[in-house]
Tab-separated table of C-alpha atoms in Angstrom:
chain	number	residue	atom	x	y	z
A	160	UNK	CA	-17.837	-9.135	3.001
A	161	UNK	CA	-17.332	-7.234	6.325
A	162	UNK	CA	-14.027	-6.071	7.499
A	163	UNK	CA	-13.938	-8.410	10.518
A	164	UNK	CA	-14.795	-11.424	8.423
A	165	UNK	CA	-12.157	-10.675	5.477
A	166	UNK	CA	-9.718	-9.755	8.232
A	167	UNK	CA	-9.552	-13.406	9.222
A	168	UNK	CA	-7.602	-14.100	6.112
A	169	UNK	CA	-4.567	-12.425	7.819
A	170	UNK	CA	-4.433	-15.361	10.213
A	171	UNK	CA	-4.176	-17.789	7.401
A	172	UNK	CA	-1.026	-16.230	5.915
A	173	UNK	CA	2.361	-17.748	6.391
A	174	UNK	CA	4.209	-16.556	9.558
A	175	UNK	CA	5.720	-13.137	8.845
A	176	UNK	CA	4.669	-13.269	5.267
A	177	UNK	CA	6.813	-11.219	2.738
A	178	UNK	CA	5.571	-8.969	0.076
A	179	UNK	CA	6.669	-5.774	-1.740
A	180	UNK	CA	5.710	-2.155	-1.574
A	181	UNK	CA	5.114	-1.827	-5.334
A	182	UNK	CA	7.680	-0.442	-7.618
A	183	UNK	CA	10.642	-2.310	-9.062
A	184	UNK	CA	13.536	-1.199	-11.176
A	185	UNK	CA	13.285	-3.800	-13.879
A	186	UNK	CA	12.766	-2.684	-17.516
A	187	UNK	CA	11.796	-6.053	-18.722
A	188	UNK	CA	8.199	-6.966	-17.826
A	189	UNK	CA	8.836	-10.681	-17.437
A	190	UNK	CA	11.751	-10.217	-14.966
A	191	UNK	CA	9.760	-7.725	-12.865
A	192	UNK	CA	6.794	-10.165	-12.723
A	193	UNK	CA	9.088	-12.902	-11.762
A	194	UNK	CA	10.605	-10.976	-8.947
A	195	UNK	CA	7.066	-9.859	-7.615
A	196	UNK	CA	5.696	-13.375	-7.841
A	197	UNK	CA	8.595	-14.894	-5.838
A	198	UNK	CA	7.358	-13.441	-2.427
A	199	UNK	CA	4.914	-14.984	-0.063
A	200	UNK	CA	2.205	-12.655	-1.125
A	201	UNK	CA	2.871	-11.869	-4.834
A	202	UNK	CA	2.350	-8.164	-5.793
A	203	UNK	CA	1.542	-6.210	-8.748
A	204	UNK	CA	4.819	-4.598	-9.932
A	205	UNK	CA	5.010	-1.022	-11.068
A	206	UNK	CA	7.867	-0.563	-13.626
A	207	UNK	CA	8.454	3.158	-14.211
A	208	UNK	CA	12.045	2.996	-15.392
A	209	UNK	CA	11.937	4.317	-18.877
A	210	UNK	CA	8.110	4.652	-18.517
A	211	UNK	CA	7.229	7.688	-16.387
A	212	UNK	CA	3.495	6.965	-17.103
A	213	UNK	CA	3.994	4.220	-14.472
A	214	UNK	CA	5.262	6.314	-11.639
A	215	UNK	CA	2.635	6.430	-8.862
A	216	UNK	CA	0.863	9.736	-9.611
A	217	UNK	CA	0.357	9.443	-13.367
A	218	UNK	CA	-0.610	5.923	-12.836
A	219	UNK	CA	-3.314	6.802	-10.540
A	220	UNK	CA	-4.529	9.842	-12.718
A	221	UNK	CA	-4.354	8.129	-15.986
A	222	UNK	CA	-7.442	9.399	-18.027
A	223	UNK	CA	-7.993	12.743	-16.155
A	224	UNK	CA	-8.623	15.504	-18.778
A	225	UNK	CA	-5.774	17.831	-18.906
A	226	UNK	CA	-3.095	15.583	-17.224
A	227	UNK	CA	0.497	15.996	-18.044
A	228	UNK	CA	3.608	14.442	-16.575
A	229	UNK	CA	7.258	14.773	-16.925
A	230	UNK	CA	10.095	12.279	-17.127
A	231	UNK	CA	10.207	11.979	-13.352
A	232	UNK	CA	6.479	11.431	-12.976
A	233	UNK	CA	5.689	14.861	-11.714
A	234	UNK	CA	2.072	15.755	-12.659
A	235	UNK	CA	0.264	18.892	-13.630
A	236	UNK	CA	-3.322	19.489	-14.723
A	237	UNK	CA	-3.980	22.015	-17.431
A	238	UNK	CA	-7.131	23.757	-16.112
A	239	UNK	CA	-8.312	24.763	-19.493
A	240	UNK	CA	-8.225	21.237	-20.747
A	241	UNK	CA	-9.792	20.035	-17.553
A	242	UNK	CA	-12.652	22.450	-17.968
A	243	UNK	CA	-13.111	21.348	-21.512
A	244	UNK	CA	-13.317	17.620	-20.688
A	245	UNK	CA	-14.837	17.736	-17.194
A	246	UNK	CA	-18.580	17.117	-17.987
A	247	UNK	CA	-17.953	14.107	-20.173
A	248	UNK	CA	-15.369	12.798	-17.593
A	249	UNK	CA	-17.612	13.263	-14.668
A	250	UNK	CA	-20.571	11.690	-16.424
A	251	UNK	CA	-18.528	8.578	-17.297
A	252	UNK	CA	-17.260	8.385	-13.590
A	253	UNK	CA	-20.760	8.612	-12.229
A	254	UNK	CA	-22.270	5.989	-14.505
A	255	UNK	CA	-19.317	3.478	-13.649
A	256	UNK	CA	-19.667	4.135	-9.962
A	257	UNK	CA	-23.459	3.819	-9.955
A	258	UNK	CA	-23.536	0.766	-12.010
A	259	UNK	CA	-20.607	-1.062	-10.570
A	260	UNK	CA	-19.328	-1.569	-14.238
A	261	UNK	CA	-15.802	-0.182	-13.471
A	262	UNK	CA	-13.792	-2.163	-16.064
A	263	UNK	CA	-12.950	0.921	-18.047
A	264	UNK	CA	-11.099	2.357	-15.026
A	265	UNK	CA	-8.777	-0.578	-14.573
A	266	UNK	CA	-5.105	0.440	-15.201
A	267	UNK	CA	-4.341	1.030	-18.937
A	268	UNK	CA	-1.365	-0.653	-20.552
A	269	UNK	CA	0.331	2.680	-20.529
A	270	UNK	CA	-0.312	3.236	-16.806
A	271	UNK	CA	0.673	-0.332	-15.717
A	272	UNK	CA	1.872	-2.808	-18.332
A	273	UNK	CA	1.996	-5.579	-15.727
A	274	UNK	CA	-1.638	-5.360	-14.829
A	275	UNK	CA	-3.175	-7.835	-17.410
A	276	UNK	CA	-0.248	-10.314	-17.133
A	277	UNK	CA	-0.396	-10.117	-13.388
A	278	UNK	CA	-4.163	-10.943	-13.406
A	279	UNK	CA	-3.324	-13.865	-15.699
A	280	UNK	CA	-0.758	-15.201	-13.205
A	281	UNK	CA	-3.037	-14.710	-10.238
A	282	UNK	CA	-5.842	-16.771	-11.926
A	283	UNK	CA	-3.656	-19.533	-13.307
A	284	UNK	CA	-1.560	-19.957	-10.210
A	285	UNK	CA	-4.775	-20.038	-8.192
A	286	UNK	CA	-3.212	-17.614	-5.631
A	287	UNK	CA	-5.130	-17.411	-2.452
A	288	UNK	CA	-4.013	-13.744	-1.817
A	289	UNK	CA	-2.460	-11.235	-4.129
A	290	UNK	CA	-1.412	-7.648	-3.450
A	291	UNK	CA	-1.954	-4.506	-5.564
A	292	UNK	CA	-1.496	-0.858	-4.649
A	293	UNK	CA	-2.192	2.555	-5.975
A	294	UNK	CA	-1.289	6.091	-4.810
A	295	UNK	CA	-3.770	7.214	-2.208
A	296	UNK	CA	-6.092	10.211	-2.583
A	297	UNK	CA	-4.339	12.521	-0.115
A	298	UNK	CA	-0.937	12.063	-1.801
A	299	UNK	CA	-2.296	12.333	-5.237
A	300	UNK	CA	-4.051	15.687	-4.716
A	301	UNK	CA	-1.266	17.099	-2.592
A	302	UNK	CA	1.516	16.370	-5.108
A	303	UNK	CA	-0.373	16.855	-8.438
A	304	UNK	CA	-0.492	20.589	-9.237
A	305	UNK	CA	-2.386	22.745	-11.634
A	306	UNK	CA	-0.772	24.551	-14.460
A	307	UNK	CA	-0.867	27.638	-12.163
A	308	UNK	CA	1.114	25.794	-9.432
A	309	UNK	CA	-1.665	25.053	-6.912
A	310	UNK	CA	-2.203	21.812	-5.336
A	311	UNK	CA	-5.169	19.900	-6.739
A	312	UNK	CA	-6.428	19.318	-3.176
A	313	UNK	CA	-7.232	23.085	-2.973
A	314	UNK	CA	-9.128	23.192	-6.357
A	315	UNK	CA	-12.960	22.772	-5.792
A	316	UNK	CA	-14.345	20.414	-8.231
A	317	UNK	CA	-11.131	19.084	-9.481
A	318	UNK	CA	-10.181	17.678	-6.033
A	319	UNK	CA	-13.592	15.785	-5.845
A	320	UNK	CA	-13.074	14.511	-9.225
A	321	UNK	CA	-9.662	13.072	-8.577
A	322	UNK	CA	-10.934	11.491	-5.391
A	323	UNK	CA	-13.677	9.704	-7.302
A	324	UNK	CA	-11.160	8.738	-10.025
A	325	UNK	CA	-8.992	7.049	-7.336
A	326	UNK	CA	-12.056	5.450	-5.921
A	327	UNK	CA	-13.137	4.105	-9.326
A	328	UNK	CA	-9.792	2.791	-10.262
A	329	UNK	CA	-9.088	1.083	-6.800
A	330	UNK	CA	-12.455	-0.489	-6.960
A	331	UNK	CA	-11.996	-1.663	-10.429
A	332	UNK	CA	-8.618	-3.155	-9.524
A	333	UNK	CA	-10.145	-4.995	-6.476
A	334	UNK	CA	-13.105	-6.271	-8.458
A	335	UNK	CA	-10.702	-7.592	-11.214
A	336	UNK	CA	-8.707	-9.442	-8.631
A	337	UNK	CA	-11.754	-10.944	-6.958
A	338	UNK	CA	-12.770	-12.211	-10.557
A	339	UNK	CA	-9.475	-13.770	-10.908
A	340	UNK	CA	-10.261	-15.891	-7.776
A	341	UNK	CA	-8.032	-14.264	-5.072
A	342	UNK	CA	-8.433	-12.347	-1.840
A	343	UNK	CA	-6.976	-8.817	-2.784
A	344	UNK	CA	-4.612	-7.178	-0.377
A	345	UNK	CA	-4.765	-3.529	-1.538
A	346	UNK	CA	-2.433	-0.871	-0.308
A	347	UNK	CA	-3.071	2.897	-0.727
A	348	UNK	CA	0.408	4.449	-0.968
A	349	UNK	CA	0.307	7.719	1.046
A	350	UNK	CA	3.744	9.143	1.552
A	351	UNK	CA	2.183	12.596	1.246
A	352	UNK	CA	0.654	12.151	4.780
A	353	UNK	CA	3.806	13.336	6.151
A	354	UNK	CA	2.386	16.822	5.496
A	355	UNK	CA	-1.013	16.008	7.099
A	356	UNK	CA	-2.011	18.623	9.683
A	357	UNK	CA	-5.090	18.068	12.042
A	358	UNK	CA	-5.491	21.927	12.211
A	359	UNK	CA	-6.193	22.105	8.535
A	360	UNK	CA	-9.886	21.634	7.756
A	361	UNK	CA	-9.249	20.301	4.229
A	362	UNK	CA	-6.779	17.848	5.534
A	363	UNK	CA	-9.320	16.610	8.074
A	364	UNK	CA	-11.875	16.162	5.232
A	365	UNK	CA	-9.296	14.342	3.187
A	366	UNK	CA	-8.764	11.897	6.014
A	367	UNK	CA	-12.467	11.196	6.190
A	368	UNK	CA	-12.442	10.658	2.440
A	369	UNK	CA	-9.586	8.179	2.920
A	370	UNK	CA	-11.637	6.228	5.485
A	371	UNK	CA	-14.503	6.087	3.163
A	372	UNK	CA	-12.244	4.608	0.432
A	373	UNK	CA	-10.957	2.017	2.883
A	374	UNK	CA	-14.519	0.939	3.829
A	375	UNK	CA	-15.567	0.841	0.043
A	376	UNK	CA	-12.640	-1.541	-0.754
A	377	UNK	CA	-13.393	-3.650	2.237
A	378	UNK	CA	-16.920	-4.135	1.167
A	379	UNK	CA	-15.668	-5.497	-2.143
A	380	UNK	CA	-13.835	-8.195	-0.231
A	381	UNK	CA	-10.382	-6.536	0.037
A	382	UNK	CA	-7.844	-6.518	2.885
A	383	UNK	CA	-6.942	-2.860	2.859
A	384	UNK	CA	-3.590	-1.174	4.017
A	385	UNK	CA	-2.112	2.266	3.856
A	386	UNK	CA	1.571	2.687	3.407
A	387	UNK	CA	3.287	5.812	4.695
A	388	UNK	CA	7.071	5.948	4.589
A	389	UNK	CA	7.299	9.125	6.411
A	390	UNK	CA	6.072	10.184	9.869
A	391	UNK	CA	2.485	11.540	10.158
A	392	UNK	CA	-0.368	11.706	12.741
A	393	UNK	CA	-0.234	8.005	13.387
A	394	UNK	CA	-3.340	7.938	15.693
A	395	UNK	CA	-5.443	9.005	12.673
A	396	UNK	CA	-4.285	6.182	10.572
A	397	UNK	CA	-4.514	3.693	13.413
A	398	UNK	CA	-8.091	4.602	13.884
A	399	UNK	CA	-8.974	4.704	10.210
A	400	UNK	CA	-10.347	1.092	10.040
A	401	UNK	CA	-7.435	-0.388	8.238
A	402	UNK	CA	-6.568	-4.067	8.077
A	403	UNK	CA	-2.977	-3.267	7.619
A	404	UNK	CA	-0.678	-0.397	8.509
A	405	UNK	CA	2.526	-0.234	6.487
A	406	UNK	CA	5.463	1.761	7.703
A	407	UNK	CA	9.287	2.192	7.530
A	408	UNK	CA	10.414	0.428	10.788
A	409	UNK	CA	13.518	2.354	11.446
A	410	UNK	CA	11.805	5.715	10.839
A	411	UNK	CA	8.405	5.124	12.382
A	412	UNK	CA	7.843	2.074	14.492
A	413	UNK	CA	8.563	3.627	17.805
A	414	UNK	CA	6.466	6.663	16.798
A	415	UNK	CA	3.530	4.343	16.012
A	416	UNK	CA	4.029	2.475	19.315
A	417	UNK	CA	3.946	5.715	21.231
A	418	UNK	CA	0.290	6.194	20.201
A	419	UNK	CA	-0.575	3.592	22.906
A	420	UNK	CA	-4.366	4.093	22.909
A	421	UNK	CA	-4.918	4.016	19.207
A	422	UNK	CA	-2.395	1.158	18.767
A	423	UNK	CA	-4.362	-0.944	21.443
A	424	UNK	CA	-7.552	-0.248	19.428
A	425	UNK	CA	-5.856	-1.140	16.179
A	426	UNK	CA	-4.717	-4.612	17.588
A	427	UNK	CA	-8.091	-5.208	19.243
A	428	UNK	CA	-9.694	-4.842	15.866
A	429	UNK	CA	-7.508	-7.693	14.583
A	430	UNK	CA	-5.565	-5.607	12.164
A	431	UNK	CA	-1.882	-5.974	11.739
A	432	UNK	CA	1.356	-4.148	10.867
A	433	UNK	CA	3.308	-4.462	7.600
A	434	UNK	CA	6.841	-3.684	8.726
A	435	UNK	CA	9.219	-2.116	6.190
A	436	UNK	CA	12.101	-3.767	7.826
A	437	UNK	CA	14.793	-3.583	5.284
A	438	UNK	CA	16.084	-0.114	4.461
A	439	UNK	CA	16.066	1.006	0.795
A	440	UNK	CA	18.456	3.974	1.312
A	441	UNK	CA	21.780	2.602	0.049
A	442	UNK	CA	23.693	4.866	2.507
A	443	UNK	CA	22.172	2.975	5.427
A	444	UNK	CA	24.450	0.526	7.371
A	445	UNK	CA	22.876	-2.240	9.165
A	446	UNK	CA	22.784	-6.014	10.035
A	447	UNK	CA	19.501	-7.818	9.310
A	448	UNK	CA	19.664	-9.603	12.632
A	449	UNK	CA	19.966	-6.297	14.468
A	450	UNK	CA	17.002	-4.879	12.642
A	451	UNK	CA	14.724	-7.981	13.642
A	452	UNK	CA	16.051	-7.727	17.241
A	453	UNK	CA	15.208	-4.120	17.486
A	454	UNK	CA	11.660	-4.871	16.301
A	455	UNK	CA	11.346	-7.410	18.968
A	456	UNK	CA	12.574	-5.183	21.637
A	457	UNK	CA	10.241	-2.288	20.529
A	458	UNK	CA	7.226	-4.488	20.268
A	459	UNK	CA	7.690	-6.386	23.607
A	460	UNK	CA	8.184	-2.995	25.426
A	461	UNK	CA	5.097	-1.417	23.944
A	462	UNK	CA	2.419	-3.971	23.309
A	463	UNK	CA	-0.710	-3.431	25.315
A	464	UNK	CA	-2.102	-5.848	27.797
A	465	UNK	CA	-3.703	-8.918	26.099
A	466	UNK	CA	-1.418	-8.854	23.158
A	467	UNK	CA	1.815	-10.960	23.173
A	468	UNK	CA	4.869	-10.466	21.123
A	469	UNK	CA	4.266	-14.048	19.821
A	470	UNK	CA	0.898	-13.499	18.447
A	471	UNK	CA	1.486	-9.894	17.022
A	472	UNK	CA	4.831	-10.940	15.603
A	473	UNK	CA	3.488	-13.984	13.894
A	474	UNK	CA	0.869	-12.009	11.944
A	475	UNK	CA	3.062	-9.105	10.806
A	476	UNK	CA	3.864	-8.764	7.108
A	477	UNK	CA	7.444	-7.919	6.127
A	478	UNK	CA	8.542	-5.735	3.257
A	479	UNK	CA	11.247	-3.335	2.119
A	480	UNK	CA	10.939	-0.033	3.673
A	481	UNK	CA	9.752	1.503	0.458
A	482	UNK	CA	9.337	0.970	-3.330
A	483	UNK	CA	12.488	-0.103	-5.199
A	484	UNK	CA	12.251	1.699	-8.571
A	485	UNK	CA	15.132	3.975	-7.812
A	486	UNK	CA	17.465	1.259	-7.082
A	487	UNK	CA	19.418	-1.009	-9.496
A	488	UNK	CA	18.016	-4.364	-10.329
A	489	UNK	CA	21.111	-5.897	-8.412
A	490	UNK	CA	20.369	-3.743	-5.433
A	491	UNK	CA	16.638	-4.576	-5.405
A	492	UNK	CA	17.442	-8.389	-5.683
A	493	UNK	CA	19.877	-7.936	-2.712
A	494	UNK	CA	17.189	-6.121	-0.729
A	495	UNK	CA	14.546	-8.845	-1.462
A	496	UNK	CA	17.093	-11.482	-0.390
A	497	UNK	CA	17.729	-9.664	2.758
A	498	UNK	CA	13.907	-9.571	3.427
A	499	UNK	CA	13.891	-13.400	3.357
A	500	UNK	CA	16.702	-13.256	5.915
A	501	UNK	CA	14.725	-11.137	8.112
A	502	UNK	CA	11.767	-13.386	7.845
A	503	UNK	CA	13.907	-16.351	8.890
A	504	UNK	CA	15.428	-14.522	11.856
A	505	UNK	CA	12.005	-13.406	13.142
A	506	UNK	CA	10.462	-16.873	12.651
A	507	UNK	CA	13.422	-18.346	14.687
A	508	UNK	CA	12.747	-15.726	17.358
A	509	UNK	CA	9.164	-16.672	17.591
A	510	UNK	CA	9.904	-20.393	17.564
A	511	UNK	CA	12.378	-19.829	20.480
A	512	UNK	CA	9.592	-18.498	22.704
A	513	UNK	CA	8.085	-20.910	25.243
A	514	UNK	CA	5.615	-23.167	23.456
A	515	UNK	CA	2.821	-22.465	25.687
A	516	UNK	CA	2.902	-18.857	24.556
A	517	UNK	CA	3.064	-19.529	20.796
A	518	UNK	CA	0.125	-19.421	18.608
A	519	UNK	CA	-0.390	-22.610	16.646
A	520	UNK	CA	0.331	-21.081	13.376
A	521	UNK	CA	3.738	-19.788	14.440
A	522	UNK	CA	5.519	-23.201	13.776
């Protein structure tokens, strides 16, 4: 299914639909699933507390020869072990990608214990859309280090194998969600893009690889987003063919809107924003109403001709600013409740606009 066709699914979502970024602090699987299923777009919960294999980097790299991780999810690759297992690993990757039989690359029980239960819930609840996510290839290869301390992005052969592993795992997840009867909303989590440098040839190649991954997932019938909770070269992401761009509102919304040409092209393609509207930094002080009002002011001031606040605002997604794994369960529940409050406020703002300007699905 082509990107423009699958992108129409965005217009069928509830106004200002809520979802999560990915991680939750729950240690009990059932409680984590319950929280993730309660939002408008249910999402696959990553539950790394007490299980560092579920942190984003080890989860993405699960099965890579030579992979090691510590209690905080920091990963290293032993080059000796990688060399010993490389040929067999690459042969299995190539066979799976060539045949499309990618089931072996779905998340393991160690890497994501919620994966199988989540698929069951998706199928049995007959969910029209469901979200899953995985660390993106730029972040994975920038953060994971070799045993000698080098970024895996800079190790020929290993960097390509990691990209293909991320490709295989994300495709496997999208295919499984499609078999469960849903339209997948798949986010590539790319906080490492804060370090992206356009003057670095390797970084430019990695951005091209990210675009290839986006297209591959769209061809499997997924809506594809990238989440970046730090500032980056936003024009590159706005022009990356995404269905959804996910960002921390207080940190990055104005920076995104300043890329006026790229933002106009993004909106013209019928893509949308996922606004991380509720801060996850507990030191932050804010009122939910003020956060929503600030979004309204920023969008109305910066939207290009032909794009009204009413239409763009109706189609945005709303999330916490980042994952919630490092918060307490009580804090996470409070943030998710505030997310619903932000949704109510934004919906009220849209309804208050003149009826002649409102899209029909904003009621």
